[in-house]
Each structure stands twice: as structure tokens, then as C-alpha cells.
Amino acid sequence: MSTLTASHSPAVAVRPVCMPHRQTLVERRNDGSLILRSANPPPAITQASFADFIEDWAKTRGETAAFCERGSDGAWRCVSWRELWQQVQCVGAALLEMGLDQAHPLMLLSGNSIEQAIVLLAAEYVGIPIAPVSPAYSMLSQDFARLKAVVELVPPAALFVQDAASFQRALAALAHLDAPVIAVRGPRADQIDWATLAQTELTEPRRAAVAAARAAIAPEDTARVLFTSGSTGTPKGVNLTYRNFKAVASYFADNLAFLRDTEPVFLDWLPWHHGLGGVLNLGRSIQFGATHYIDDGRPVPGMIERTVRNLREVAPTIFTSVPSAWAVLANEIEHDAELAANLFSKVHFFGYGGASLPTEVWERIQRVAVKTIGQRIAFVSGLACTETAGMGTFCGWPTDTVGNIGTPVPGSEVKLVPLEGEDARYEIRMRGANVFGGYIKHPELSAAAFDEEGFFRLGDAVRFANPENPSEGLLFAGRVVEDFKLANGTWVRTGAMRLGLLDRCAPLLTDAVICGHDHAYVAALAWPNVAACQRFAPELAGLDAAALVRHPVLIAALSERLHGQRGQGASVHVERLMLMAEPPSMDANEIADKGYVNQAVTRARRAHLVEALFHSEPAAHVARAR
């Protein structure tokens, strides 16, 4: 049996993983680039998209809960597979009667909910494009600039909100659209009540209209429009087609085939307006007839408590989240045996995506797993993005370290282009039926996104886990666009530097921004892990972030850890570090909903702090390697 090892602990058996490990074929070219493909073709499936799976589950698992979420009373409210199928048909018929079609999409402004799952699937079933938007664009923004930008890209023929009062300001900003509004709670007289929509009578003419709309769907029709901000903060519309969705479903049929004969249970907070949450995690639940619990928590103070409560009650079959969430959960399971016991009880494996997982976080979770169940739990991951419909490479086997993103899955091709430097890194590009065709209304961005062979440029770097055997996977090696050179011409690999810093300073930091472009050395801005810092020393107990970031006890501790880097043999170290109390701003595009910190935007927005980092006489609250 495979084993995972962690520093300071013996090798312990890993709970078996049921996913296949496919052989990788390699084509080596004269220019040094390589083409990687799976030796196995993707399986043929009859379903055109995820919505096609619902009817069969309604017949075989009719009374099993399909979606559950907390109600206003705190209890779980659920919709069964039979009820889901009925409402998908009813809502699909109603949307068609509203005049929605391929040219007239529906835009969703609110977050994950049972009703949003129904409307997403209903629209997908009858061929109406859905454009889910980050709720932050409506709820946290002051000027609604991003909301207006996405509306300009994809003018909606109708809008959906969970609560009319909560979105009143945003809806007022979009009043010029003159688009009908569907509201679940508190609809005004001029808005469409969700209850009326969901109770649409399925007359024979309506059933015929639904069937005709379904039959008319073409593979290149739009199924979903997702928005990605990129480094500039300007939203880009990613057009995902039914061909893209079918490619992902075919991949799932190969990679997650073992779920078909189980009754999986998932708990998930990841937003459905992103590829990981809205295509992979939501699609996985539909394809395998799961019970999907909508987590009302988030990996941030004040909301992680909800996730903890949910994980005490829900034992997931697979649990996937972003690295920032795993860092917070590591703190929780170390101090909550009941939580740990339920989390580890039935899980096949853990997953992470959106960024690299710090080794220190991985080791802490494994230590709790061994203490709780006597086994380690495999952490699986891959590399993909919204433009590739969340599909690309995947590592579904246990590894001795984090960071392995696996090999191309069946149906996906990878091109590796050598990067400047002597560290054996490659820029990674992808091609396949899962890859989108281009950005909406931005032909110049689309042209730049693809190379001459039609491979999409992800902007990421990788290296081989074992150059002699590509089937052992690729290691994520940072974002190409985030790397920079010091004044002496030395390349700084931002991704690796960030992870190394977080590991060295664990658990005192939650995230960091690497700085030093055209300077003589590397420095960093970072956010404190408030709970961990408060426990670090008696003097820090009870202090808030504003007090912690300047406290000499914490600064001294971080200085010692920076100094310790110098004995590790690396040629480039983080020489200075400044803590920040102000969290990353979503409105300013410093952080995405999934928790990924945009390095370039944060450096630009906090340029005055970067300047202070490199001052010839830095302030006392700047930690320094002595």
C-alpha cells in the first residue's frame, strides 16, 4: 500500500484511493517543448451535460436528498431528487415562456442556494445560458463598477436574486436594463415570485416545449458564462459550451467511476460562479446522484464556525477546499476531537485547488488524521482554470509531498514550453474539448490567450516530479506572470518563495505577498494568523490585528524565523517582512472569492508599504533577518 511521510513522524498507511493512475505519453520536440497526453482516451457518454443525469437519479434515488442548506431556523432544509427533477422541468418551462433562450441569458446575482441550483440546472436543461456573478459585486461594492462591466459583456434578459431587499441597491444600479427580476424572498409587486415559477403547471404543451428546447441544443451552444478578473481587475467573460461540459462529465466518468455505485455526500462552500465550485463540485454532485450540503460557512473568522458546525453533522465522501480554508481548518481539528472524528470518518480523500497548499498545513492535518483514525488521508489536486472548465491535469494518487498536480487527464493535452533560467521549469499550456473558445467581446484577448497550435496559455509554471518518468506527475512551480528579477538579474520565483515563507513562519501567517522587483533583495508583506498569534505568547493574548502587527514579541519571533532561512542553502531569502492589519480587499481585486491573493494588484495598491519595506532605515515593526 502507498504511504505518505511527514517530517518528525513515521510513515503511516494511507486510506486507499480508488481513482485510476493513467500512463502519460510524451512527444519531445526539437525546440525543447513537450506534448503530454494520457494513454487512455476519454470514455464515451450519452449525456450532453450534467443536467441530463437528473432524470435517472429521480427514478433510482427519488426520495434521497439532492441538495440541503440551513434554513432560517438553523435546521437543514432539503430537496429530494424527485422534487429536483420536477422543479427543473417546471422552472425550465417558465424560463422559456419568459422568452429566455441562447440569445437572452439569465444572470444570477446571489450566492449558492437550493433555488440557485434548481435555476442553474433548469436553464442548462433547456439551453438557456446562465451567467452567475460574484455576490460581492452587488453586496460589497460601493460603485458597482464590476457588476456594470459584466452586464455590459453579457446583457441579461432576466435577473435572479435570493433576497430582493439585500440586492435592492444593485438592482437599482441595473434598472436601465428593464429586465424582469426573479426573487426567492421578499419579491416586490413588479418582480417575479420564485414560488410561482417553481409551481408552474407542467401542461402537455409546456412539456413539449421543454423537450423541443432540449433537443435543439447544439454542442457549441453556451451553457454557462463565468467571469474572471485577471490581473487588471477588469472582468472577462468565459463562454463555456455544452461541448465543454460534456468533456468534464466524460472525465468524471473515468476518474470518479467508483462514486457511481455509492451514495456520496458532499459539503461545499465554494462559489458556483467559479469553475471549481460551479462546474467541478456542483457537476460532480449531479453526475453521481450525491447529497450536496451547501456550507453556509467560509474560511474566515466569524464564518469558519458555521463550517465547523456543519462538519460535525455531515461526514463528507470527498472534501475539497482552497488552501486558505485548509489552514483555518487545521487550527480547528487540532483542538476539536469531535470535529476531526466526523471529518475523517468516511472521507475517501481530500482535495485542494486555487493555490498551493503549504507543507506545514498538510503535515498538521496528517498528524491529526493519524491520531484520530490511524491512517493518513491523501490530498489530491490538479491544475486547471475557468477557461479549461476546471479540467486539465490531475494527481489522484497519494504522494509524499504537496504540490503534485498530476498528469493530463483523458481528453486533455498539455504543452510544456521551457522557461528562461536553469531551474527546469516549463510554461504549461492546454488544449482539448474542455477548453473554451475565447473571451466574450474581446477578440484581442482571445487571440493572445492561445498559441499558434490552439493551446491555451494558463500563465502557470511547472516542473517534473521525476524527469525520467513523466507519469509521476508535474509539480506546480508558480505563476509565470508573478515572477520578477532582482536588481542583480536573479529570478525570484514568487510562488515558491511565498510557500517557503509561510512554512518557515507557520502558523503565525495566513498569507504573504512577495516584493523586490528591481531591488537588491526580497521582502514580503504578510497578514497575521490572529488566532495563532494570540496563542503564541501570553503578551499577545486577546490583542486584535492592529495591535499584533506592531507588537515587538511577534516581530522578534518573525525575525528569528527569517534568520533561520539562511541555513537552508537557498540563494535567495526573504530579508524583511511587514505585517498588515487591513485584510486583502475584494473590491480592489486584491483577493478572489476562493481566497487567492493577487500579488501584483496587492503590491500596486499597497505601494507605500512596499516602499517602507525597502527604506534604508526601516521602522521597528519590520521584521528583519539578522
XYZ file of C-alpha atoms in Angstrom:
626
model
C 0.000 0.000 0.000
C 1.194 3.530 -0.722
C 2.461 5.607 2.153
C 2.789 9.283 2.890
C 5.509 10.622 5.115
C 5.748 13.833 7.047
C 8.688 15.302 8.869
C 9.092 14.250 12.521
C 6.651 11.329 12.161
C 6.896 7.767 10.866
C 5.419 6.571 7.607
C 1.783 5.588 8.099
C -0.541 3.843 5.662
C -2.830 5.995 3.556
C -6.529 5.301 3.277
C -6.869 3.614 -0.164
C -7.702 5.870 -3.109
C -9.922 4.382 -5.835
C -9.047 6.668 -8.746
C -7.064 5.363 -11.753
C -3.450 6.386 -12.384
C -3.080 6.654 -16.154
C 0.138 6.337 -18.142
C 1.367 9.510 -19.806
C 2.608 9.650 -23.402
C 5.320 12.205 -24.187
C 6.173 13.826 -27.533
C 9.552 15.608 -27.433
C 10.163 18.377 -29.971
C 13.349 19.877 -31.362
C 12.672 23.283 -29.792
C 12.689 21.713 -26.318
C 8.933 21.777 -25.844
C 6.990 18.647 -24.936
C 3.436 17.450 -25.582
C 1.867 15.277 -22.866
C -1.254 13.141 -23.355
C -2.979 10.392 -21.435
C -2.504 6.939 -22.940
C -6.239 6.378 -22.370
C -8.959 8.093 -24.428
C -11.887 9.634 -22.539
C -14.877 7.292 -22.180
C -17.889 7.845 -24.418
C -21.009 9.021 -22.589
C -24.510 9.715 -23.894
C -25.306 12.674 -21.657
C -24.844 16.099 -23.228
C -24.332 17.907 -19.908
C -24.760 17.460 -16.154
C -28.490 18.231 -16.271
C -29.032 15.041 -18.291
C -28.248 12.919 -15.230
C -31.094 14.253 -13.086
C -33.966 12.205 -14.507
C -32.233 8.864 -13.867
C -31.416 9.784 -10.255
C -35.019 10.898 -9.748
C -36.070 7.361 -10.728
C -33.460 5.447 -8.689
C -32.872 7.761 -5.707
C -36.131 9.679 -5.750
C -36.539 10.244 -2.011
C -32.821 10.782 -1.311
C -31.914 14.390 -0.604
C -30.199 16.056 -3.568
C -29.480 19.483 -2.016
C -29.588 20.636 1.599
C -28.982 24.017 3.198
C -29.566 25.672 6.553
C -32.940 27.322 6.916
C -33.680 30.451 8.927
C -34.332 28.237 11.968
C -30.884 26.628 11.687
C -32.249 23.236 10.628
C -31.390 21.601 7.320
C -33.976 22.026 4.592
C -33.671 19.651 1.652
C -34.994 18.939 -1.814
C -35.097 15.308 -2.947
C -34.015 14.028 -6.342
C -37.656 13.504 -7.315
C -38.505 17.071 -6.287
C -35.418 18.419 -8.032
C -36.382 16.781 -11.320
C -39.938 18.101 -11.059
C -38.815 21.656 -10.351
C -36.120 21.626 -13.038
C -38.844 20.892 -15.587
C -41.261 23.460 -14.125
C -38.696 26.252 -13.922
C -37.293 25.354 -17.337
C -40.759 25.697 -18.870
C -41.322 29.018 -17.094
C -37.990 30.444 -18.255
C -38.813 29.540 -21.841
C -42.169 31.312 -21.534
C -40.332 34.403 -20.290
C -38.597 34.481 -23.681
C -35.175 33.341 -22.474
C -33.049 31.428 -24.963
C -29.480 31.293 -26.320
C -29.641 34.994 -27.212
C -31.355 36.001 -23.967
C -29.453 34.743 -20.900
C -30.287 34.761 -17.200
C -27.871 36.445 -14.765
C -27.593 35.311 -11.132
C -26.525 37.947 -8.601
C -26.749 35.975 -5.363
C -24.794 33.032 -3.958
C -25.235 29.287 -3.567
C -28.699 28.095 -2.552
C -31.166 25.323 -3.324
C -33.112 27.688 -5.560
C -29.979 28.702 -7.428
C -29.124 25.031 -8.014
C -32.590 24.499 -9.468
C -32.499 27.527 -11.764
C -28.941 26.692 -12.926
C -29.927 23.156 -13.841
C -33.268 24.157 -15.341
C -31.608 26.678 -17.636
C -28.891 24.183 -18.563
C -31.528 21.573 -19.363
C -33.458 23.793 -21.814
C -30.482 25.557 -23.406
C -30.584 28.967 -21.702
C -27.169 30.435 -20.849
C -26.681 31.243 -17.168
C -24.266 33.962 -16.023
C -23.590 33.629 -12.274
C -21.884 36.698 -10.815
C -19.932 37.074 -7.572
C -22.345 38.377 -4.899
C -19.537 40.715 -3.822
C -20.129 42.720 -6.991
C -23.583 43.563 -5.632
C -23.179 43.346 -1.856
C -19.704 44.741 -1.084
C -19.076 47.151 -3.930
C -19.727 50.844 -3.490
C -19.772 51.860 -7.155
C -20.937 48.602 -8.771
C -18.219 49.034 -11.397
C -17.605 45.315 -11.853
C -21.304 44.498 -11.852
C -21.872 47.040 -14.609
C -18.869 45.665 -16.504
C -20.196 42.087 -16.562
C -23.641 43.319 -17.568
C -22.043 45.149 -20.483
C -20.319 41.921 -21.553
C -23.432 39.749 -21.163
C -26.627 41.858 -21.168
C -29.140 39.728 -19.229
C -32.731 39.226 -20.285
C -33.643 38.471 -16.651
C -32.021 38.638 -13.213
C -32.180 36.239 -10.242
C -31.655 37.148 -6.573
C -32.193 35.167 -3.391
C -33.410 38.142 -1.373
C -34.930 41.220 -3.000
C -34.171 43.596 -0.128
C -30.491 42.622 0.123
C -29.947 43.331 -3.573
C -32.092 46.442 -3.802
C -29.151 48.828 -4.382
C -27.583 46.585 -7.022
C -30.894 46.131 -8.822
C -31.405 49.888 -8.805
C -27.993 50.288 -10.459
C -29.191 47.932 -13.222
C -32.658 49.457 -13.627
C -31.741 50.692 -17.107
C -31.774 47.094 -18.338
C -35.522 46.884 -17.842
C -35.029 43.151 -17.208
C -37.505 41.172 -15.096
C -36.239 40.159 -11.657
C -36.856 36.738 -10.105
C -36.702 36.893 -6.296
C -36.907 33.996 -3.852
C -37.584 36.069 -0.733
C -39.488 39.310 -0.483
C -40.311 39.935 -4.145
C -41.832 43.327 -4.836
C -45.039 43.648 -6.820
C -43.089 44.315 -10.024
C -40.861 41.254 -9.547
C -41.428 37.548 -10.247
C -42.030 35.393 -7.187
C -39.845 32.257 -7.207
C -42.674 30.208 -5.710
C -44.852 30.998 -8.713
C -42.030 30.000 -11.069
C -41.330 26.726 -9.255
C -45.014 25.781 -9.221
C -45.545 26.244 -12.960
C -48.017 23.619 -14.095
C -46.445 21.120 -16.480
C -49.109 21.005 -19.139
C -48.560 18.924 -22.244
C -47.673 21.988 -24.364
C -45.104 23.016 -21.757
C -43.625 19.522 -21.594
C -43.386 19.581 -25.386
C -41.674 22.989 -25.312
C -39.126 21.731 -22.760
C -38.439 18.612 -24.832
C -38.077 20.636 -28.037
C -35.700 23.111 -26.411
C -33.607 20.272 -25.039
C -33.448 18.532 -28.404
C -32.375 21.738 -30.150
C -29.221 22.220 -28.058
C -26.015 22.053 -30.099
C -22.576 21.179 -28.665
C -21.273 24.710 -29.330
C -24.221 26.426 -27.645
C -23.421 28.362 -24.479
C -24.205 26.542 -21.246
C -22.638 28.918 -18.736
C -20.785 32.220 -18.736
C -18.268 32.618 -15.923
C -16.296 35.757 -15.203
C -12.625 36.036 -14.369
C -10.943 39.266 -13.354
C -7.315 38.556 -14.215
C -4.541 40.818 -13.015
C -6.152 44.081 -14.080
C -9.445 43.652 -12.255
C -11.442 44.033 -15.481
C -13.911 41.143 -15.748
C -13.525 38.803 -18.697
C -16.427 36.643 -19.830
C -15.588 32.954 -20.309
C -18.060 31.234 -22.594
C -18.433 27.565 -21.566
C -20.346 25.400 -24.014
C -22.199 22.101 -23.815
C -19.183 20.552 -25.520
C -17.046 21.774 -22.616
C -19.481 20.383 -20.040
C -19.676 17.009 -21.770
C -15.877 16.789 -21.754
C -15.839 17.314 -17.980
C -18.613 14.755 -17.453
C -16.667 12.251 -19.569
C -13.572 12.901 -17.449
C -15.595 12.323 -14.276
C -16.943 9.059 -15.712
C -13.336 7.842 -15.876
C -11.736 9.421 -12.835
C -14.583 9.131 -10.310
C -16.244 5.959 -11.584
C -16.204 4.466 -8.081
C -18.795 7.054 -6.952
C -21.413 5.666 -9.327
C -22.243 2.740 -7.032
C -22.127 4.717 -3.795
C -24.414 7.376 -2.364
C -21.875 10.183 -1.964
C -22.252 13.056 0.456
C -20.563 16.416 -0.109
C -20.325 19.577 1.977
C -19.137 22.527 -0.041
C -18.923 26.314 0.282
C -17.042 27.038 -2.947
C -19.000 29.568 -5.029
C -20.846 28.447 -8.125
C -19.731 31.499 -10.088
C -16.240 29.923 -10.237
C -15.133 26.858 -12.185
C -14.036 24.764 -9.196
C -17.259 25.194 -7.255
C -19.746 25.734 -10.080
C -18.536 23.266 -12.705
C -16.483 20.601 -10.925
C -18.043 20.351 -7.470
C -21.629 21.083 -8.478
C -21.346 18.937 -11.618
C -19.851 16.062 -9.617
C -22.836 16.077 -7.260
C -25.310 15.932 -10.132
C -23.465 13.298 -12.128
C -23.140 10.867 -9.214
C -26.500 11.391 -7.512
C -24.981 12.859 -4.354
C -26.491 14.604 -1.380
C -24.930 18.050 -1.628
C -24.912 20.103 1.582
C -24.449 23.805 0.903
C -21.984 25.052 3.501
C -23.016 28.467 4.828
C -19.545 28.995 6.284
C -16.323 30.407 4.886
C -12.658 30.005 5.885
C -12.553 33.386 7.632
C -13.018 34.462 11.261
C -16.670 34.754 12.179
C -17.786 32.286 9.494
C -15.487 29.295 9.938
C -17.628 28.450 12.975
C -20.501 27.595 10.632
C -18.334 25.228 8.612
C -17.185 23.586 11.842
C -20.796 23.105 12.957
C -21.682 21.601 9.590
C -18.691 19.247 9.587
C -19.728 17.933 12.979
C -23.026 16.838 11.404
C -22.045 15.968 7.825
C -19.416 13.305 7.105
C -18.315 14.003 3.514
C -17.305 11.339 0.987
C -14.793 13.783 -0.524
C -13.919 17.155 0.921
C -12.400 19.789 -1.357
C -11.487 23.344 -0.496
C -8.877 26.034 -1.103
C -5.552 26.165 0.791
C -6.620 29.140 2.903
C -9.578 27.077 4.144
C -7.351 24.109 4.986
C -5.079 26.396 7.006
C -8.025 27.527 9.122
C -9.456 24.007 9.440
C -6.089 22.704 10.626
C -6.408 25.013 13.635
C -9.930 23.742 14.324
C -9.365 19.982 14.106
C -6.269 20.221 16.294
C -8.473 21.477 19.129
C -11.760 19.683 18.383
C -11.677 15.888 18.523
C -15.378 15.558 17.682
C -14.913 17.601 14.522
C -11.845 15.595 13.488
C -13.590 12.260 14.087
C -16.522 13.148 11.850
C -14.378 14.739 9.120
C -12.125 11.677 8.833
C -14.818 9.029 9.352
C -15.997 8.434 5.765
C -13.824 10.632 3.556
C -12.059 8.895 0.641
C -9.621 11.746 0.113
C -9.182 15.491 0.467
C -8.752 17.919 -2.389
C -7.386 21.430 -2.790
C -7.161 23.897 -5.643
C -6.819 27.573 -6.476
C -3.304 27.847 -4.983
C -0.561 25.712 -3.465
C -1.056 24.048 -0.098
C 1.695 24.858 2.426
C 3.561 21.753 3.605
C 3.133 22.802 7.223
C -0.667 22.769 6.883
C -0.583 19.343 5.189
C 1.604 17.896 7.942
C -0.620 19.226 10.727
C -3.738 17.693 9.171
C -1.987 14.364 8.661
C -0.887 14.304 12.287
C -4.484 14.752 13.415
C -5.635 12.052 10.965
C -3.145 9.545 12.344
C -4.138 10.397 15.899
C -7.849 10.107 15.054
C -8.137 7.118 12.692
C -4.620 5.663 12.489
C -4.349 6.458 8.778
C -3.307 9.344 6.595
C -5.694 10.871 4.079
C -4.460 11.532 0.554
C -4.600 15.136 -0.626
C -5.305 15.253 -4.356
C -5.061 18.225 -6.677
C -4.725 19.292 -10.278
C -4.166 22.306 -12.466
C -6.949 23.915 -14.433
C -8.823 27.212 -14.619
C -12.144 28.697 -15.594
C -11.096 28.761 -19.257
C -10.476 24.988 -19.204
C -13.797 24.290 -17.451
C -11.904 23.228 -14.337
C -10.311 20.265 -16.133
C -6.694 19.753 -17.177
C -4.172 17.799 -15.127
C -4.904 15.767 -12.015
C -2.992 13.861 -9.364
C -5.323 11.269 -7.857
C -2.730 9.132 -6.124
C -1.062 9.526 -2.706
C 2.211 11.449 -2.747
C 4.908 12.098 -0.174
C 4.664 15.869 -0.572
C 2.154 18.501 -1.632
C 2.269 20.380 -4.918
C 1.926 17.483 -7.383
C -0.728 18.488 -9.929
C -0.561 15.150 -11.749
C -0.711 14.391 -15.436
C -3.085 15.267 -18.301
C -6.449 13.579 -17.796
C -8.003 11.651 -20.694
C -9.189 14.175 -23.254
C -6.736 16.920 -22.273
C -3.416 17.703 -23.982
C -0.611 19.644 -22.298
C 2.225 21.554 -23.936
C 5.300 22.369 -21.867
C 7.470 25.248 -23.096
C 10.920 25.698 -21.450
C 11.264 28.874 -19.387
C 14.295 31.104 -19.028
C 16.614 30.051 -16.231
C 18.294 26.863 -15.113
C 15.626 25.507 -12.781
C 13.953 23.084 -15.236
C 10.645 24.947 -15.244
C 8.163 24.969 -18.100
C 5.259 27.196 -19.004
C 2.184 24.973 -19.221
C -0.493 25.268 -21.916
C -3.637 23.164 -22.541
C -5.809 22.006 -25.415
C -8.892 19.790 -25.544
C -12.672 19.626 -25.784
C -12.865 21.163 -22.305
C -11.114 24.404 -23.309
C -13.236 27.472 -24.045
C -13.265 29.154 -27.441
C -12.481 32.721 -26.434
C -13.409 35.683 -24.275
C -16.745 37.376 -24.903
C -16.417 40.645 -26.870
C -12.620 40.642 -26.541
C -11.105 39.144 -29.698
C -7.709 40.679 -28.913
C -7.587 38.936 -25.521
C -8.733 35.700 -27.111
C -6.017 35.857 -29.763
C -3.345 36.448 -27.121
C -4.668 33.624 -24.917
C -3.898 30.869 -27.450
C -0.684 29.913 -29.193
C -0.349 29.034 -32.878
C -1.418 25.419 -32.230
C -4.536 26.312 -30.259
C -3.078 25.633 -26.801
C -4.436 27.927 -24.085
C -1.779 29.799 -22.096
C -2.583 29.403 -18.399
C 0.225 31.645 -17.180
C 1.483 28.945 -14.790
C 4.827 27.210 -14.446
C 5.510 23.534 -13.676
C 8.395 21.109 -13.393
C 8.533 17.318 -13.465
C 8.310 15.394 -10.211
C 10.664 12.918 -11.899
C 12.080 13.965 -15.300
C 12.804 10.301 -16.054
C 9.163 9.282 -15.619
C 6.536 11.894 -16.610
C 3.744 9.609 -15.311
C 4.826 10.561 -11.779
C 3.290 13.958 -12.353
C 4.078 17.646 -12.580
C 4.831 19.978 -9.712
C 3.261 23.418 -9.607
C 6.080 25.989 -9.801
C 4.274 29.314 -9.504
C 2.615 31.867 -11.727
C 4.845 32.944 -14.612
C 3.315 36.421 -14.586
C 4.145 36.875 -10.888
C 7.873 36.111 -11.152
C 10.331 39.009 -11.253
C 14.048 39.785 -11.265
C 16.141 41.419 -8.574
C 18.493 44.265 -9.470
C 21.335 41.795 -9.999
C 19.281 39.843 -12.578
C 18.386 36.919 -10.280
C 14.940 35.473 -10.919
C 12.580 35.362 -7.928
C 10.064 32.529 -8.152
C 7.219 34.158 -6.289
C 5.124 31.029 -5.734
C 7.950 29.018 -4.199
C 9.122 31.975 -2.102
C 5.616 32.528 -0.734
C 5.163 28.884 0.251
C 8.629 28.721 1.795
C 7.931 31.827 3.851
C 4.571 30.528 5.097
C 6.135 27.213 6.089
C 9.063 28.910 7.840
C 6.773 31.269 9.786
C 3.927 28.809 10.438
C 1.450 29.137 11.973
C 1.866 32.883 12.511
C 0.948 33.974 8.940
C -2.133 33.345 6.831
C -0.744 34.650 3.526
C 2.014 36.781 2.066
C 2.910 38.988 -0.890
C 6.475 38.717 -2.199
C 8.188 42.007 -3.119
C 11.554 43.018 -4.564
C 11.253 43.826 -8.276
C 14.436 45.682 -9.266
C 15.598 45.787 -5.644
C 18.710 44.211 -4.147
C 16.857 41.660 -2.017
C 13.457 40.045 -1.409
C 10.974 41.307 1.180
C 7.358 40.474 1.947
C 4.088 41.901 3.151
C 2.016 39.435 5.173
C -1.178 39.014 7.163
C -1.068 37.583 10.694
C -2.937 34.443 11.705
C -4.660 36.253 14.567
C -5.763 33.160 16.490
C -2.321 31.529 16.262
C -0.522 34.752 17.179
C -2.747 35.261 20.224
C -1.770 31.775 21.445
C 1.920 32.284 20.695
C 2.792 34.253 23.838
C 0.929 35.499 26.934
C 1.595 39.117 25.939
C -0.327 38.599 22.695
C -3.473 37.007 24.129
C -6.596 38.984 23.289
C -4.892 41.512 21.004
C -6.541 42.440 17.713
C -4.784 42.510 14.344
C -3.925 46.216 14.599
C -2.041 45.644 17.858
C -0.439 42.368 16.795
C 1.193 43.676 13.620
C 3.367 46.096 15.642
C 3.977 44.049 18.782
C 7.716 43.578 19.443
C 7.283 39.982 20.688
C 5.725 38.927 17.381
C 8.194 40.957 15.295
C 11.117 39.349 17.160
C 9.718 35.863 16.563
C 9.340 36.517 12.857
C 12.847 37.999 12.671
C 14.254 34.787 14.151
C 12.447 32.714 11.552
C 13.688 34.890 8.709
C 17.211 34.484 10.017
C 16.744 30.702 10.060
C 16.217 30.665 6.281
C 19.881 31.387 5.681
C 20.947 27.929 6.772
C 18.743 26.161 4.206
C 21.027 26.530 1.212
C 18.781 28.669 -0.989
C 20.451 31.570 -2.780
C 17.506 33.983 -2.310
C 15.819 34.660 1.025
C 13.125 36.929 2.385
C 15.190 39.547 4.211
C 12.383 41.738 5.570
C 8.724 41.274 6.454
C 5.977 43.695 7.399
C 2.652 42.576 8.854
C -0.596 44.218 7.761
C -3.809 44.582 9.762
C -6.002 45.588 6.806
C -7.272 42.381 5.144
C -6.990 41.976 1.371
C -9.725 43.901 -0.414
C -12.079 42.013 -2.694
C -13.446 45.262 -4.092
C -9.922 46.297 -5.126
C -9.273 42.839 -6.653
C -6.591 42.002 -4.081
C -8.298 38.692 -3.320
C -10.690 36.407 -5.155
C -13.728 34.683 -3.628
C -11.717 31.464 -3.385
C -9.060 33.146 -1.245
C -6.280 33.561 -3.841
C -4.296 36.759 -3.240
C -3.384 38.681 -6.391
C 0.276 39.505 -5.822
C 0.678 42.220 -8.452
C -2.503 44.098 -7.559
C -1.721 43.986 -3.841
C 1.805 45.320 -4.386
C 0.441 48.162 -6.515
C -2.373 49.078 -4.118
C -0.019 48.999 -1.122
C 2.954 50.618 -2.841
C 3.581 52.852 0.174
C 4.116 49.752 2.328
C 6.420 48.224 -0.251
C 8.436 51.435 -0.246
C 8.650 51.313 3.552
C 9.904 47.717 3.371
C 12.941 48.791 1.369
C 13.679 52.019 3.260
C 17.318 52.344 4.289
C 16.205 52.682 7.911
C 13.076 50.526 8.254
C 10.574 51.023 11.073
C 10.777 48.958 14.239
C 7.754 46.866 13.260
C 9.550 45.479 10.171
C 10.929 42.003 10.892
C 14.497 41.524 9.604
C 16.764 38.548 9.077
C 19.723 39.256 11.330
